[in-house]
Amino acid sequence: MGLKRSSHAVYDTAYHLVWCPKYRKKIFEDERIREGAEQLIKEICEGYGIKIEEMEVAIDHVHLLVSFPPKRSIGEVVRIIKSISARELFRELPRIKKELWSGELWEDGYFARTVGDRMTRQIIDKYIKHHREIEQGPAQLF
């Protein structure tokens, strides 16, 4: 993905996000609904500076591999995408609401995992331990 810059940060972030429609209903079996959701998610992400690396809208859940500036939390990004997409899908395709008893499109929860390429957890752990040894140095040891 590479380094990105914002006004106060340089970052290289990647998150795998997954969430489901309410009751894990298979509402995306309908190609029109699936394509509408994909397009909406793309537009929302573009408008909020969230870069989609990969996306799959399956029949009963959504997978995203995204990158966004560290000024946003994972929860905030998920909330933005889920709330706006639900509102717009209900507006554009009101029949979806009939399939969902509670009138909500998405389940409350989500799955999130940070993703690394060259910087694995083991490499970062080793780097921090090495840095600690350098900082303490021989003069600092008691």
GROMACS .gro file of C-alpha atoms in nm:
model
  142
    1MET     CA    1   0.000   0.000   0.000
    2GLY     CA    2   0.285   0.239   0.071
    3LEU     CA    3   0.332   0.543   0.289
    4LYS     CA    4   0.063   0.810   0.282
    5ARG     CA    5   0.074   1.163   0.420
    6SER     CA    6  -0.177   1.386   0.591
    7SER     CA    7  -0.112   1.731   0.736
    8HIS     CA    8   0.028   1.591   1.062
    9ALA     CA    9   0.103   1.225   0.999
   10VAL     CA   10   0.281   0.980   0.777
   11TYR     CA   11   0.111   0.643   0.785
   12ASP     CA   12   0.078   0.301   0.626
   13THR     CA   13  -0.236   0.141   0.764
   14ALA     CA   14  -0.452  -0.147   0.647
   15TYR     CA   15  -0.762  -0.288   0.811
   16HIS     CA   16  -0.975  -0.589   0.726
   17LEU     CA   17  -1.334  -0.505   0.819
   18VAL     CA   18  -1.636  -0.737   0.806
   19TRP     CA   19  -2.002  -0.685   0.900
   20CYS     CA   20  -2.335  -0.846   0.825
   21PRO     CA   21  -2.690  -0.741   0.748
   22LYS     CA   22  -2.933  -0.768   1.039
   23TYR     CA   23  -3.025  -1.131   1.113
   24ARG     CA   24  -2.758  -1.228   0.859
   25LYS     CA   25  -3.028  -1.197   0.595
   26LYS     CA   26  -2.911  -1.280   0.244
   27ILE     CA   27  -3.027  -0.948   0.101
   28PHE     CA   28  -2.731  -0.921  -0.136
   29GLU     CA   29  -2.847  -1.223  -0.336
   30ASP     CA   30  -3.034  -0.955  -0.531
   31GLU     CA   31  -2.779  -0.818  -0.776
   32ARG     CA   32  -2.935  -0.471  -0.779
   33ILE     CA   33  -2.903  -0.442  -0.400
   34ARG     CA   34  -2.547  -0.580  -0.404
   35GLU     CA   35  -2.435  -0.343  -0.678
   36GLY     CA   36  -2.608  -0.051  -0.505
   37ALA     CA   37  -2.429  -0.133  -0.179
   38GLU     CA   38  -2.092  -0.163  -0.353
   39GLN     CA   39  -2.136   0.171  -0.528
   40LEU     CA   40  -2.252   0.345  -0.210
   41ILE     CA   41  -1.962   0.210  -0.006
   42LYS     CA   42  -1.717   0.328  -0.275
   43GLU     CA   43  -1.871   0.676  -0.276
   44ILE     CA   44  -1.879   0.701   0.104
   45CYS     CA   45  -1.517   0.592   0.135
   46GLU     CA   46  -1.403   0.831  -0.135
   47GLY     CA   47  -1.583   1.118   0.036
   48TYR     CA   48  -1.421   1.045   0.373
   49GLY     CA   49  -1.065   0.976   0.254
   50ILE     CA   50  -1.090   0.601   0.310
   51LYS     CA   51  -0.902   0.407   0.044
   52ILE     CA   52  -1.055   0.073  -0.053
   53GLU     CA   53  -0.788  -0.179  -0.151
   54GLU     CA   54  -1.034  -0.467  -0.188
   55MET     CA   55  -1.407  -0.509  -0.137
   56GLU     CA   56  -1.648  -0.801  -0.157
   57VAL     CA   57  -2.018  -0.774  -0.091
   58ALA     CA   58  -2.117  -1.137  -0.034
   59ILE     CA   59  -2.479  -1.248  -0.007
   60ASP     CA   60  -2.482  -1.208   0.373
   61HIS     CA   61  -2.180  -0.997   0.469
   62VAL     CA   62  -1.935  -0.731   0.353
   63HIS     CA   63  -1.553  -0.758   0.346
   64LEU     CA   64  -1.335  -0.450   0.309
   65LEU     CA   65  -0.960  -0.406   0.304
   66VAL     CA   66  -0.917  -0.034   0.365
   67SER     CA   67  -0.661   0.226   0.460
   68PHE     CA   68  -0.742   0.556   0.629
   69PRO     CA   69  -0.561   0.832   0.816
   70PRO     CA   70  -0.488   0.768   1.184
   71LYS     CA   71  -0.705   1.064   1.285
   72ARG     CA   72  -1.003   0.827   1.244
   73SER     CA   73  -1.069   0.527   1.465
   74ILE     CA   74  -1.173   0.190   1.327
   75GLY     CA   75  -1.509   0.221   1.501
   76GLU     CA   76  -1.568   0.565   1.351
   77VAL     CA   77  -1.494   0.441   0.999
   78VAL     CA   78  -1.728   0.142   1.036
   79ARG     CA   79  -2.001   0.367   1.180
   80ILE     CA   80  -1.968   0.613   0.891
   81ILE     CA   81  -1.991   0.345   0.624
   82LYS     CA   82  -2.270   0.146   0.788
   83SER     CA   83  -2.492   0.441   0.882
   84ILE     CA   84  -2.472   0.626   0.551
   85SER     CA   85  -2.505   0.312   0.340
   86ALA     CA   86  -2.811   0.197   0.538
   87ARG     CA   87  -2.983   0.534   0.508
   88GLU     CA   88  -2.917   0.560   0.134
   89LEU     CA   89  -3.005   0.198   0.052
   90PHE     CA   90  -3.335   0.231   0.239
   91ARG     CA   91  -3.404   0.554   0.052
   92GLU     CA   92  -3.316   0.410  -0.291
   93LEU     CA   93  -3.464   0.062  -0.236
   94PRO     CA   94  -3.739   0.084   0.028
   95ARG     CA   95  -3.838  -0.281  -0.022
   96ILE     CA   96  -3.525  -0.383   0.171
   97LYS     CA   97  -3.688  -0.258   0.493
   98LYS     CA   98  -3.968  -0.512   0.450
   99GLU     CA   99  -3.716  -0.796   0.457
  100LEU     CA  100  -3.567  -0.667   0.782
  101TRP     CA  101  -3.812  -0.676   1.074
  102SER     CA  102  -3.642  -0.412   1.288
  103GLY     CA  103  -3.593  -0.155   1.014
  104GLU     CA  104  -3.215  -0.169   1.057
  105LEU     CA  105  -2.989  -0.278   0.772
  106TRP     CA  106  -2.673  -0.381   0.958
  107GLU     CA  107  -2.595  -0.589   1.266
  108ASP     CA  108  -2.458  -0.379   1.552
  109GLY     CA  109  -2.117  -0.547   1.559
  110TYR     CA  110  -1.828  -0.587   1.319
  111PHE     CA  111  -1.494  -0.766   1.283
  112ALA     CA  112  -1.172  -0.566   1.249
  113ARG     CA  113  -0.812  -0.677   1.210
  114THR     CA  114  -0.505  -0.474   1.135
  115VAL     CA  115  -0.308  -0.605   0.842
  116GLY     CA  116   0.066  -0.588   0.793
  117ASP     CA  117   0.290  -0.680   0.506
  118ARG     CA  118   0.657  -0.652   0.590
  119MET     CA  119   0.609  -0.521   0.943
  120THR     CA  120   0.485  -0.823   1.131
  121ARG     CA  121   0.418  -0.827   1.501
  122GLN     CA  122   0.741  -1.020   1.559
  123ILE     CA  123   0.952  -0.764   1.371
  124ILE     CA  124   0.802  -0.471   1.564
  125ASP     CA  125   0.847  -0.654   1.895
  126LYS     CA  126   1.212  -0.721   1.810
  127TYR     CA  127   1.262  -0.357   1.702
  128ILE     CA  128   1.119  -0.221   2.030
  129LYS     CA  129   1.331  -0.457   2.240
  130HIS     CA  130   1.641  -0.363   2.041
  131HIS     CA  131   1.559   0.008   2.078
  132ARG     CA  132   1.519  -0.039   2.456
  133GLU     CA  133   1.864  -0.202   2.475
  134ILE     CA  134   2.020   0.088   2.283
  135GLU     CA  135   1.850   0.350   2.505
  136GLN     CA  136   1.958   0.180   2.828
  137GLY     CA  137   2.308   0.112   2.704
  138PRO     CA  138   2.592  -0.011   2.928
  139ALA     CA  139   2.601   0.310   3.136
  140GLN     CA  140   2.236   0.272   3.237
  141LEU     CA  141   2.271  -0.083   3.368
  142PHE     CA  142   2.295  -0.117   3.747
   0.00000   0.00000   0.00000
